[in-house]
Coordinates of C-alpha atoms and ligand atoms in Angstrom, one line a residue:
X1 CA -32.0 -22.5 16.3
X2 CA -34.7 -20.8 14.6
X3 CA -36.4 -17.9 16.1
X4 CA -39.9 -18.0 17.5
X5 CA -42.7 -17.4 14.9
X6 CA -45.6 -19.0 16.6
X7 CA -48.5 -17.3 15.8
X8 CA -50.8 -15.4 18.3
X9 CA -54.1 -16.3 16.8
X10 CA -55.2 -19.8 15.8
X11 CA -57.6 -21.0 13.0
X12 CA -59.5 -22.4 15.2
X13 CA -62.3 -22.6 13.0
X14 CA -65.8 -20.7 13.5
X15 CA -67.5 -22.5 16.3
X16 CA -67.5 -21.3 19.8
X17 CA -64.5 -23.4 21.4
X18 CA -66.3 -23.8 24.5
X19 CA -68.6 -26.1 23.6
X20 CA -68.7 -29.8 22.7
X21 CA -69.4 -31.4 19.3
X22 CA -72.0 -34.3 20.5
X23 CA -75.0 -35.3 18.7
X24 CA -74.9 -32.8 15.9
X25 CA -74.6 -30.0 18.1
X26 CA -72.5 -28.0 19.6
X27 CA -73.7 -28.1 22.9
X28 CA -73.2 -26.7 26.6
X29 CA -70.5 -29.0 28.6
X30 CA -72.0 -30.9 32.0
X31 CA -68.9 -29.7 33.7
X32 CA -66.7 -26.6 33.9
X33 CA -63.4 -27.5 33.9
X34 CA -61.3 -26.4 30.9
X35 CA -58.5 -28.1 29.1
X36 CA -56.0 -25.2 28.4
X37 CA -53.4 -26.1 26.0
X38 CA -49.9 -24.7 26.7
X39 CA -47.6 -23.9 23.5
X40 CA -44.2 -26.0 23.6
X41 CA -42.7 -23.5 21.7
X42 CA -43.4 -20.5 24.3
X43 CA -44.6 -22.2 27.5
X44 CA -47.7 -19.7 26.8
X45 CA -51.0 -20.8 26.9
X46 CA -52.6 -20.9 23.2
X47 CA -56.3 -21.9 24.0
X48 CA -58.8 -23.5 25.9
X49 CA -61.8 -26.4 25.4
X50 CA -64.3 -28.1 27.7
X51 CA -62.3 -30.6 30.1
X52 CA -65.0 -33.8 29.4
X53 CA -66.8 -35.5 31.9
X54 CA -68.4 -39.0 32.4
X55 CA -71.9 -36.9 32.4
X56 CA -70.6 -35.6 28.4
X57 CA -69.2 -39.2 27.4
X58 CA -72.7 -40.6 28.5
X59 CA -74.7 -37.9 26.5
X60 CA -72.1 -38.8 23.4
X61 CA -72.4 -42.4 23.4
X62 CA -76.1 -41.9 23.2
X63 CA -76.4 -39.7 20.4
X64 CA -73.6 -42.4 18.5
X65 CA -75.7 -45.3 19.5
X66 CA -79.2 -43.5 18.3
X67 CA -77.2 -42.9 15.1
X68 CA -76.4 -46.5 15.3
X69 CA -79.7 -47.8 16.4
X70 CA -81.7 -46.7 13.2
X71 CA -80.8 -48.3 10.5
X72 CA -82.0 -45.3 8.3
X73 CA -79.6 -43.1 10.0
X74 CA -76.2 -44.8 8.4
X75 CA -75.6 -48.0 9.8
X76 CA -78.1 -49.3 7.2
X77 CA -77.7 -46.9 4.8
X78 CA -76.2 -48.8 1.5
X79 CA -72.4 -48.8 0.8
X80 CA -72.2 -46.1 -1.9
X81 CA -74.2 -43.3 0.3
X82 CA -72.0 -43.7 2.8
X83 CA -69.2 -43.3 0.6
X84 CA -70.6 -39.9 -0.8
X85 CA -70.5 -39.1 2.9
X86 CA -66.8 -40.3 3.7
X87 CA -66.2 -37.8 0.1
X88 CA -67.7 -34.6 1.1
X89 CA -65.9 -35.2 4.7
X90 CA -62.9 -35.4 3.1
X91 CA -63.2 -32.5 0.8
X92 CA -64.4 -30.3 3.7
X93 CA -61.3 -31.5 5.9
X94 CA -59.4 -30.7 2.7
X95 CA -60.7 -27.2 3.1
X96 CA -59.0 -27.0 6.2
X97 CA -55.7 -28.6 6.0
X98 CA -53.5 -25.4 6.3
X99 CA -55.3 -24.7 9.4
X100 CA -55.4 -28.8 10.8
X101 CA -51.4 -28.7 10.0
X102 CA -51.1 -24.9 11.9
X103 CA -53.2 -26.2 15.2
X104 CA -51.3 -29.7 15.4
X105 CA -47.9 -28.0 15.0
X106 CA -48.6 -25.0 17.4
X107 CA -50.1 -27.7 20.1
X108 CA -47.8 -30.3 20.0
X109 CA -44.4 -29.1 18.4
X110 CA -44.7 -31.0 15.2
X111 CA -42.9 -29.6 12.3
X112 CA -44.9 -27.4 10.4
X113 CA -43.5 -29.5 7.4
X114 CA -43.8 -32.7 8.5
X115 CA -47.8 -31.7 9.8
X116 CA -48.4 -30.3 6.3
X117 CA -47.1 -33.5 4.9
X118 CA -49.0 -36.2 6.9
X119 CA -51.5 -34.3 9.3
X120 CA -53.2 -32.1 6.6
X121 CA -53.0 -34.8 4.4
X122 CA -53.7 -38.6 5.5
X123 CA -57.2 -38.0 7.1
X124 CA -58.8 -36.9 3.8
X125 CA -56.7 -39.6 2.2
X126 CA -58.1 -41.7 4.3
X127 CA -61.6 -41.3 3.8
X128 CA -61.3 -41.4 0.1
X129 CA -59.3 -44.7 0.3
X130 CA -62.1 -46.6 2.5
X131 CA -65.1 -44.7 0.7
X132 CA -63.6 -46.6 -2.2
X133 CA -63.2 -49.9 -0.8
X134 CA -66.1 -50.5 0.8
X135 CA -67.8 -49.2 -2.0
X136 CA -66.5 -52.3 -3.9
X137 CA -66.9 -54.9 -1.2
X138 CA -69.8 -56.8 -3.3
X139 CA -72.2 -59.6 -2.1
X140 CA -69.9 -62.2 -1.0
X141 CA -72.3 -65.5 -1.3
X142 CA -70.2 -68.9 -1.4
X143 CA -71.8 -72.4 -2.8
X144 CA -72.2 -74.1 0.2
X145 CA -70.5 -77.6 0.8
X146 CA -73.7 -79.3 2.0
X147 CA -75.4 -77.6 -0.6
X148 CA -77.7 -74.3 -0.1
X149 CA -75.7 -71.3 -0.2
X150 CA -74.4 -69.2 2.3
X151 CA -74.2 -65.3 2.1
X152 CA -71.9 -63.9 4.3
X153 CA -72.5 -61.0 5.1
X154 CA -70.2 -57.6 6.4
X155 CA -72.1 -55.9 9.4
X156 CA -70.9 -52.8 11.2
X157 CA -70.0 -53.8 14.8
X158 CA -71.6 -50.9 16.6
X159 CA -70.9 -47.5 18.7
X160 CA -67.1 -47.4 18.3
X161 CA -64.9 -45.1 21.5
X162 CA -62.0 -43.8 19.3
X163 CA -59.1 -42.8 22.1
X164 CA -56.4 -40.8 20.3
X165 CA -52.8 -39.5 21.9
X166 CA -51.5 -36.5 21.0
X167 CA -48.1 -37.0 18.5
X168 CA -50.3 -37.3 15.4
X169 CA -53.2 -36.7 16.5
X170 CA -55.5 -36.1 13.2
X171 CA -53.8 -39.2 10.9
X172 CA -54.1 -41.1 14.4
X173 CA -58.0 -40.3 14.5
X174 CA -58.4 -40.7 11.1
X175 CA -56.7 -44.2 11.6
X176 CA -60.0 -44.9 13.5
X177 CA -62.7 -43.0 11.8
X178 CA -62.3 -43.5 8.3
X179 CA -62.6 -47.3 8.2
X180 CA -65.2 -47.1 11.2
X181 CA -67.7 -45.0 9.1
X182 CA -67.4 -46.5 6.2
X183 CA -68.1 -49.5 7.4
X184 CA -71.1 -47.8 9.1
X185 CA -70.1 -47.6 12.5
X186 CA -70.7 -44.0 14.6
X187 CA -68.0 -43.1 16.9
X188 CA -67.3 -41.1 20.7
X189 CA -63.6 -39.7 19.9
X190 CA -61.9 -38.7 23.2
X191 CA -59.0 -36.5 21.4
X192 CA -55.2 -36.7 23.9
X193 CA -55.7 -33.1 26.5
X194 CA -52.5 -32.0 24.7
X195 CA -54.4 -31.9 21.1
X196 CA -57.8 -30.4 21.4
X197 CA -57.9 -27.2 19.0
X198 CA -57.5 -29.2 15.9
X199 CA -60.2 -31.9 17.4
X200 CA -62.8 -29.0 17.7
X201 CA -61.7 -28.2 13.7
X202 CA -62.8 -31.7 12.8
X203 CA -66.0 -31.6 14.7
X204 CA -66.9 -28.4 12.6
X205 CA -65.7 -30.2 9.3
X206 CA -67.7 -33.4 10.0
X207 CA -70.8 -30.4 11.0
X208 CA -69.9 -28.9 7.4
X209 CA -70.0 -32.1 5.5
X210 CA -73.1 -32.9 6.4
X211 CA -72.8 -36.2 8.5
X212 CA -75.8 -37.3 10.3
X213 CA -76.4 -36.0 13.8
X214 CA -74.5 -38.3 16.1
X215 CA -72.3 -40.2 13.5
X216 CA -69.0 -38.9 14.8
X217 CA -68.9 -37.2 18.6
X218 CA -65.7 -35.1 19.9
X219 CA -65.3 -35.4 23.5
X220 CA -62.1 -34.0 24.7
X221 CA -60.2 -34.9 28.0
X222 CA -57.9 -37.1 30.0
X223 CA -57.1 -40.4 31.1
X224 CA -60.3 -40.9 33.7
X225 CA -62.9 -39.8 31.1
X226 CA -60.8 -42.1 28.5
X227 CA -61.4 -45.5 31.0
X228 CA -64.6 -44.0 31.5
X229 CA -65.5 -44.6 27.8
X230 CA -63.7 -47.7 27.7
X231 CA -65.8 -49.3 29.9
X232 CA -69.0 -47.2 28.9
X233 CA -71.9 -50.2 28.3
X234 CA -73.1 -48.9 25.1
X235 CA -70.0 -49.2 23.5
X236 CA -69.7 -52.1 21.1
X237 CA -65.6 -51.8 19.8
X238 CA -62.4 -49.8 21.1
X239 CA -59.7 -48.3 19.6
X240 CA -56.9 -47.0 20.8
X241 CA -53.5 -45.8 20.1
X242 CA -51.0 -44.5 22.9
X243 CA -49.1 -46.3 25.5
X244 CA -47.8 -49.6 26.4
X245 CA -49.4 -48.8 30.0
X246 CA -52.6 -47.5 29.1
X247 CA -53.1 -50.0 26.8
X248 CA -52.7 -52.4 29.0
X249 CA -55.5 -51.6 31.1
X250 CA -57.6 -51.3 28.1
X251 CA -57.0 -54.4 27.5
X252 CA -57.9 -56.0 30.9
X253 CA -61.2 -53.8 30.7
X254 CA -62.1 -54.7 27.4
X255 CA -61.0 -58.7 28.0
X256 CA -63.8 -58.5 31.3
X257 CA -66.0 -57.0 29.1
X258 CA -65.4 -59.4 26.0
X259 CA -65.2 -56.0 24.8
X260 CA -63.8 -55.9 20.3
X261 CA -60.4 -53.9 20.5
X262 CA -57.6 -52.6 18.7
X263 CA -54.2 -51.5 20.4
X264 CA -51.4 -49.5 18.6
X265 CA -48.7 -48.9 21.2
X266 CA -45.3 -48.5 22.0
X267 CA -42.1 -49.3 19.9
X268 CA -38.5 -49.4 20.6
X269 CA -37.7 -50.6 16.7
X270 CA -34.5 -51.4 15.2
X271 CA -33.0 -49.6 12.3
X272 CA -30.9 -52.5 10.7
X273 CA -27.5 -51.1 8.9
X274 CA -26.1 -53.7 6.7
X275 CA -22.6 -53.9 5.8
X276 CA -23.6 -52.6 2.1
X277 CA -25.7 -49.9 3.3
X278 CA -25.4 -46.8 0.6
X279 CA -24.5 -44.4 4.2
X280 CA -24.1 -41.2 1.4
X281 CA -26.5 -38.7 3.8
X282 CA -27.1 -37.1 0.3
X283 CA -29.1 -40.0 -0.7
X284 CA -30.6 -41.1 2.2
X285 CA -31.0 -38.3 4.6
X286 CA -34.9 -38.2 4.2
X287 CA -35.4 -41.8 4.1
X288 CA -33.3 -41.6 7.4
X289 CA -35.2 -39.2 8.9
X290 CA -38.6 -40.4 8.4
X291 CA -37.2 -43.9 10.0
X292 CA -35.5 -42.9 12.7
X293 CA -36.0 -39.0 14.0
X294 CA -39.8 -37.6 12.5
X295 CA -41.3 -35.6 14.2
X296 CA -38.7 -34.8 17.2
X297 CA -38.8 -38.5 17.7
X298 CA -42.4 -38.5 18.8
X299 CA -43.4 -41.4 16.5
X300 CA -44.2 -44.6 17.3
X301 CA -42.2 -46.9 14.7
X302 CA -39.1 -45.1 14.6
X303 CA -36.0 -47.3 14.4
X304 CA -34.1 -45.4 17.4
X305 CA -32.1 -48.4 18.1
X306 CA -29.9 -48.1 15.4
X307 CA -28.1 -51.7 14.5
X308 CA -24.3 -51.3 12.9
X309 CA -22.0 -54.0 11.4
X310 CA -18.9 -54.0 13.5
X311 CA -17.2 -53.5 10.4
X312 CA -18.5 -50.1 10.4
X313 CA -19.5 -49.2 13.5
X314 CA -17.6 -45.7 13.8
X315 CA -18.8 -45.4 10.0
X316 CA -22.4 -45.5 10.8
X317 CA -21.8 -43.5 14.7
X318 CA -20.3 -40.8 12.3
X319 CA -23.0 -40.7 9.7
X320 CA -25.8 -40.8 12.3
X321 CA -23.7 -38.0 14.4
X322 CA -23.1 -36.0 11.1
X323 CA -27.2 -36.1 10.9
X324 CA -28.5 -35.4 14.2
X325 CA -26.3 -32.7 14.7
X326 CA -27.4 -31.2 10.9
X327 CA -30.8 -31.2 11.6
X328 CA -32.4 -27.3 12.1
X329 CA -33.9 -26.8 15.3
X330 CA -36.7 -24.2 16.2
X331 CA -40.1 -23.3 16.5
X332 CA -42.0 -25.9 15.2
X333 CA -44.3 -23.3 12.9
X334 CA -41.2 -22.1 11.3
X335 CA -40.9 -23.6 7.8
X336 CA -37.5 -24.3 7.9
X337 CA -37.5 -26.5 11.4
X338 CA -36.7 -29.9 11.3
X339 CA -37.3 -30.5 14.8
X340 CA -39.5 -28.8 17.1
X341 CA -40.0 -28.8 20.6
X342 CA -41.0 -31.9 22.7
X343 CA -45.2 -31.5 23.5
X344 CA -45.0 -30.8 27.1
X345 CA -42.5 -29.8 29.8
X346 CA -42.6 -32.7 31.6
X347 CA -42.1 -35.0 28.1
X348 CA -39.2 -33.1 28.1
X349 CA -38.0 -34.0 31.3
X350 CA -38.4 -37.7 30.5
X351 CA -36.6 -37.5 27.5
X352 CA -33.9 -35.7 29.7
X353 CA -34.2 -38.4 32.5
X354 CA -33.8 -41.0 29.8
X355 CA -30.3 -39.1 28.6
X356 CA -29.1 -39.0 32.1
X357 CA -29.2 -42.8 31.9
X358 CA -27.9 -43.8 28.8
X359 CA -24.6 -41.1 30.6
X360 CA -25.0 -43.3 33.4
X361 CA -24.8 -46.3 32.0
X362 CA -21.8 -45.5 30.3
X363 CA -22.7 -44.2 26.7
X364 CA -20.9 -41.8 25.2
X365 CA -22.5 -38.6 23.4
X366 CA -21.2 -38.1 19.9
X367 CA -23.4 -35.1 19.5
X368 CA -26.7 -33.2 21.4
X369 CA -27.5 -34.5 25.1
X370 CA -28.9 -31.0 25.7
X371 CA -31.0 -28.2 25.1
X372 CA -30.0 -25.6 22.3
X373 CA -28.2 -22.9 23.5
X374 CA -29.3 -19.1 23.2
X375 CA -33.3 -20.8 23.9
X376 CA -34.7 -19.5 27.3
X377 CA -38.6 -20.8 26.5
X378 CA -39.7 -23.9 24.8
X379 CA -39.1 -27.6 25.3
X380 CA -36.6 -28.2 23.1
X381 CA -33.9 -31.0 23.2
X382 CA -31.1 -31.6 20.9
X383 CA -31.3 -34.3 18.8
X384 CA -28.9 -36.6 20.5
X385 CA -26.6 -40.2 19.6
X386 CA -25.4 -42.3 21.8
X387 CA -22.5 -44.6 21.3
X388 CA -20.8 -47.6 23.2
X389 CA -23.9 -49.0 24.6
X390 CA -25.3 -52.1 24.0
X391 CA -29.2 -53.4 23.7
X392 CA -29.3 -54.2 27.4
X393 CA -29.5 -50.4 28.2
X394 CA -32.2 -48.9 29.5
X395 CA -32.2 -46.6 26.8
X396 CA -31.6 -49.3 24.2
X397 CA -34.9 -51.2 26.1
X398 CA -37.5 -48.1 26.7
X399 CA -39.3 -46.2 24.4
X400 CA -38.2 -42.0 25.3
X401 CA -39.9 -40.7 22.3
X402 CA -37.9 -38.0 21.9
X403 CA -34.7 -37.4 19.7
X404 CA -32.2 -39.7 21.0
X405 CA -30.9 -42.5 18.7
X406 CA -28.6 -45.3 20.1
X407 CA -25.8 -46.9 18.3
X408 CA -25.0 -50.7 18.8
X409 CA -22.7 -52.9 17.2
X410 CA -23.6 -56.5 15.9
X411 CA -21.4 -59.2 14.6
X412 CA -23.4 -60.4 11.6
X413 CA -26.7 -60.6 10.1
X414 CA -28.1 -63.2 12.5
X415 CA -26.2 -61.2 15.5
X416 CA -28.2 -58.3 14.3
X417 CA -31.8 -60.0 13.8
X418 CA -31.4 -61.5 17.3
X419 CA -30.5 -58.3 19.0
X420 CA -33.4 -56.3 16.7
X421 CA -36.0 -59.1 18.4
X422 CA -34.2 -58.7 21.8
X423 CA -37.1 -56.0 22.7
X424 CA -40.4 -56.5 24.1
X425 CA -41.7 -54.3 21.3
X426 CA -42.0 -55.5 17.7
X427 CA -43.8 -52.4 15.3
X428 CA -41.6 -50.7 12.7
X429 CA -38.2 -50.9 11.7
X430 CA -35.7 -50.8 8.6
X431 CA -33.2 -52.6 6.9
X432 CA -30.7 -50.6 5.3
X433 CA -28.3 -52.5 2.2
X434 CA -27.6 -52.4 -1.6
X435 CA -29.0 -56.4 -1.6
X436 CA -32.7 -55.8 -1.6
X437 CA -32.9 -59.9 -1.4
X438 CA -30.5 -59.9 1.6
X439 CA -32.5 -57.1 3.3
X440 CA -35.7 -58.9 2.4
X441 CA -34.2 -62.1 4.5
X442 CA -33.4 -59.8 7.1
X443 CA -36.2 -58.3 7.3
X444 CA -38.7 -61.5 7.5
X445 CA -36.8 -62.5 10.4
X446 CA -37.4 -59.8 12.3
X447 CA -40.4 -60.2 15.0
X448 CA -42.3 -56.8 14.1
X449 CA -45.5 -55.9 12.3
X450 CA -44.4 -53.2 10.1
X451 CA -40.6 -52.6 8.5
X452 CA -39.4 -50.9 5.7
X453 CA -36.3 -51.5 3.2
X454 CA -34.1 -48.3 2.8
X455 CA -37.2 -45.9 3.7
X456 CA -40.3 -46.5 6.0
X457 CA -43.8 -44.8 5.7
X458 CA -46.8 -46.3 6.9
X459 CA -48.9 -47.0 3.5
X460 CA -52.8 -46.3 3.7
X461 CA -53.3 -50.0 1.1
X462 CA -51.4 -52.1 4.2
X463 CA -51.9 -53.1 7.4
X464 CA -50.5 -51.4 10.2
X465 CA -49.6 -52.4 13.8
X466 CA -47.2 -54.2 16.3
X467 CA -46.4 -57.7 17.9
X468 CA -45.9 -57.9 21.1
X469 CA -46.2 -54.8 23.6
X470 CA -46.3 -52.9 20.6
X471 CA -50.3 -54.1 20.3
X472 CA -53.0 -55.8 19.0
X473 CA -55.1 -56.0 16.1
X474 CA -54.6 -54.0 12.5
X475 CA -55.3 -50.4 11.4
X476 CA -55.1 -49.4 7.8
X477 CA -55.6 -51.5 4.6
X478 CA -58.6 -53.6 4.0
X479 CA -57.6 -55.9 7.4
X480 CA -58.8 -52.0 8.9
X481 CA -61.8 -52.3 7.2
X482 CA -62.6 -55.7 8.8
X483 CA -61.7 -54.6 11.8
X484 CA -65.4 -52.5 12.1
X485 CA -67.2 -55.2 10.7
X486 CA -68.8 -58.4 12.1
X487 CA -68.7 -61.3 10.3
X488 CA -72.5 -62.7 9.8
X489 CA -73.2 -66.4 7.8
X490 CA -76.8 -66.6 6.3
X491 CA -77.0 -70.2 5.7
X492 CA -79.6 -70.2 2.8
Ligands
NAD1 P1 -51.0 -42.2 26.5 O1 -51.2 -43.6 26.6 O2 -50.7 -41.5 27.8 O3 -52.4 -41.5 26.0 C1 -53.0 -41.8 24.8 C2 -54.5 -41.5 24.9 O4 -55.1 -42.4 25.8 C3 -54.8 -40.1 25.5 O5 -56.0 -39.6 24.8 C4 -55.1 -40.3 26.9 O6 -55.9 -39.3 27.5 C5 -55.7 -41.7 26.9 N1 -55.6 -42.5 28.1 C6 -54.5 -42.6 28.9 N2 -54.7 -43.6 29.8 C7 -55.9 -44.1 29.5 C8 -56.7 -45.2 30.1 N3 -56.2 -45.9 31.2 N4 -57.9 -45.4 29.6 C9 -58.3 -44.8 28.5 N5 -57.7 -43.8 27.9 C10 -56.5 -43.4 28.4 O7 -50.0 -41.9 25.3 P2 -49.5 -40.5 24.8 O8 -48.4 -40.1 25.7 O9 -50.6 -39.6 24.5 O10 -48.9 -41.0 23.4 C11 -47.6 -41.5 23.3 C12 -47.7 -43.0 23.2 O11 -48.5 -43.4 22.1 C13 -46.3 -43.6 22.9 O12 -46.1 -44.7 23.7 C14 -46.4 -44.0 21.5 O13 -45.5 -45.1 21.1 C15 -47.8 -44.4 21.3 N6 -48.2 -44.4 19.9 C16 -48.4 -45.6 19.3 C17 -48.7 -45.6 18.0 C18 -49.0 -46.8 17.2 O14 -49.6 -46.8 16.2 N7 -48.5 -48.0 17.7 C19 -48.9 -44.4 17.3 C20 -48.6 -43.2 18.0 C21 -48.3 -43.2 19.3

């Protein structure tokens, strides 16, 4: 375990952190509750922002659908001015990316590593990816089949609400924003209570690029002010990423509403060890981790049910135990920490409450099921494998979202598929094996919307999302593109 380097003063940014990013301006807050994010490192509290209210969502969706409203603003603005736009945001969010990696690691106990890697990075990414594209999404006019022509044409769909959780929070917004504007919607982002700091950073970045007034608004605060702009009547499309639950009422608003939206949820994915799997943790000990433990296991697609041949079954338990119990534990701002603390206290005591099952149950520990020792503040858990248990545990069944991996045996590669589609989630997942036809097979078999062959990383070119519980609809790749865009035929 590490020792505690968090720092006492946050880049923040310049702008006063009590007010809200709405409109163009950073403006006075209708209420005066405070969102005061606690450190998972320390327990201390590190900062405070405006709790929103309905009264702030109402004033935001107004300035986005003014934005919206007047063609002149950006909806009708053409392709490539936008895409100068969706440039200078992403250079000024460059700017920043030491200080968007610090915030997101200091709020919610990402590795400062990992956050350097993929929250200082992907947003800007992002942005330059769909500046591109939709840059060189031409006319698109077909001969028609009962003669004339027909142009169809790509229009934005409208005032977008942009609800974000908290595990990554800025590639997760980003996810939303960069295909929205450059397709020429405007967007109300409600950032996750837990992730607010580095929400206020992008405000001032949007401010510093130069985006029209009411193109993007921040609007900070929980689940009430997040069904609030769900159901909001100026809203044209939602998008949302965060739980199975919560996305489930989204769903039922939006369906009464005939309400556009797009769901990334849950997962409960399968990490599929073949019986020629390279197990070396020399060679695959990043792959591994990015699949199956990144970010203290507070990822959506990681492949925590982990899927062994019988044939090696105490092979794999030992390689996986071997890993989890390598892995550097600490303050998540420490460079050298591979896995931080879980986001809040009582995260933690879910994750604990799932570990106390899987004992229940009968699983057996091959290494963690605890906190570190020698740590009196933080959230911490060890990263923890389970052995002995098979896919009709709770554990093997429920997402935890922490660091706890489970071990089941299978008898052959249909035995495994089956078992990896036994779940009422289907988003990520990995097939591990020296036959990249074989994993291939496997791997179209299995009922998911994302999986990776001896590594995983969600790709910015593809199309990312679940089956299932695990959602609806696609982010990423030009399919996120279309997802902002209505789909009008000119007959001419
Ligand atoms: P959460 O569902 O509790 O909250 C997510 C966001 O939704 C927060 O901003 C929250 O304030 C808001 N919210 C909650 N209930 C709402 C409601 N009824 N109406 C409107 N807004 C509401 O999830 P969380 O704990 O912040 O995040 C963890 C969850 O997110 C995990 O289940 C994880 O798998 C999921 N997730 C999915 C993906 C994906 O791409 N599929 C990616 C990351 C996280």
């Amino acid at each position: 375990m590490s020792t505690a380097t968090t720092q006492n003063t946050l880049p923040t940014g310049d702008k006063p952190l009590d007010s809200l990013f709405i409109g163009g301006e950073w403006v006075v807050p209708q209420g005066t509750g405070q969102i005061t994010v606690i450190s998972p490192n320390t327990g201390d509290p590190i900062g405070a922002v405006p709790d929103g209210t309905a009264g702030d969502i109402d004033a935001a969706v107004r300035a986005a659908r003014a934005a919206f409203d007047d063609p002149r603003i950006w909806s009708g603005l053409p392709a490539a001015q936008r895409a100068a736009h969706l440039r200078r945001f992403a250079d000024e969010i460059d700017a920043r990316k030491d200080d968007f990696a610090t915030l997101v690691s200091a709020q919610n106990g990402m590795p400062i590593g990992v956050a350097a890697q993929l929250e200082a990075v992907y947003p800007a990414t992002l942005l330059r990816y769909y500046a591109d594209l939709v840059e060189a999404q031409g006319p698109d006019v077909r001969d028609g089949m009962f003669g004339g022509k027909v142009d169809v044409r790509r229009e934005p769909i409208g005032v977008v609400g942009a609800i974000v959780p908290w595990n990554f929070p800025q590639t997760l917004a980003a996810f939303k924003f960069a295909p929205a504007l450059a397709a020429g919607c405007t967007l109300v982002i409600k950032p996750s209570p837990e992730t607010v700091l580095d929400s206020h950073l992008l405000a001032e970045a949007a401010e510093a690029a130069g985006l029209p007034a009411g193109v993007i608004n921040i609007v900070p605060g929980g689940r009430e002010v997040g069904a609030y702009l769900v159901s909001h009547p100026d809203i044209d499309k939602v998008a949302f990423t965060g739980s199975t639950a919560a996305g489930t009422s989204i769903a039922e608003t939006c369906g009464r509403l005939l309400r556009p939206v797009t769901l990334e949820l849950g997962g409960k994915s399968a990490t599929i060890v073949l019986d020629d799997a390279e197990l070396d943790l020399a060679t695959i000990g990043n792959e591994l981790f990015v699949a199956t433990l990144a970010n203290n296991g507070q990822t959506c697609f990681l492949g925590t049910r982990v899927l062994a041949p019988r044939s090696r079954y105490d092979e794999v338990v030992d390689v996986l135990t071997a890993f989890a119990s390598s892995m550097q534990i600490g303050d998540s701002l420490d460079a050298t920490t591979q896995i931080g603390p879980m986001a809040s206290e009582r995260h933690r005591e879910r994750v604990e409450g799932y570990i106390s099952k899987g004992r229940a149950e009968g699983g057996r520990i091959t290494t963690g099921g605890g906190r570190p020792s020698g740590v009196d503040a933080g959230w911490f858990v060890q990263p923890t494998v389970f052995a002995g248990l098979d896919n009709s545990a709770t554990i093997a069944r429920e997402e935890i979202f922490g660091p706890v991996l489970t071990v089941i045996g299978y008898e052959d590669d249909a035995d495994a598929v089956a078992i990896a589609n036994d779940s009422e989630f289907g988003l990520g997942g990995t097939v591990w094996s020296s036959n990249e036809d074989r994993a291939r097979a496997v791997a179209a078999a299995v009922r998911t919307g994302t999986i990776g062959i001896n590594r995983y990383i969600p790709d910015p070119v593809a199309p990312f999302g679940g089956v299932k519980h695990s959602g609806m609809g696609r982010e990423l790749g030009p399919e996120g593109l279309a997802a902002y865009q209505n789909l009008k035929s000119v007959y001419c």
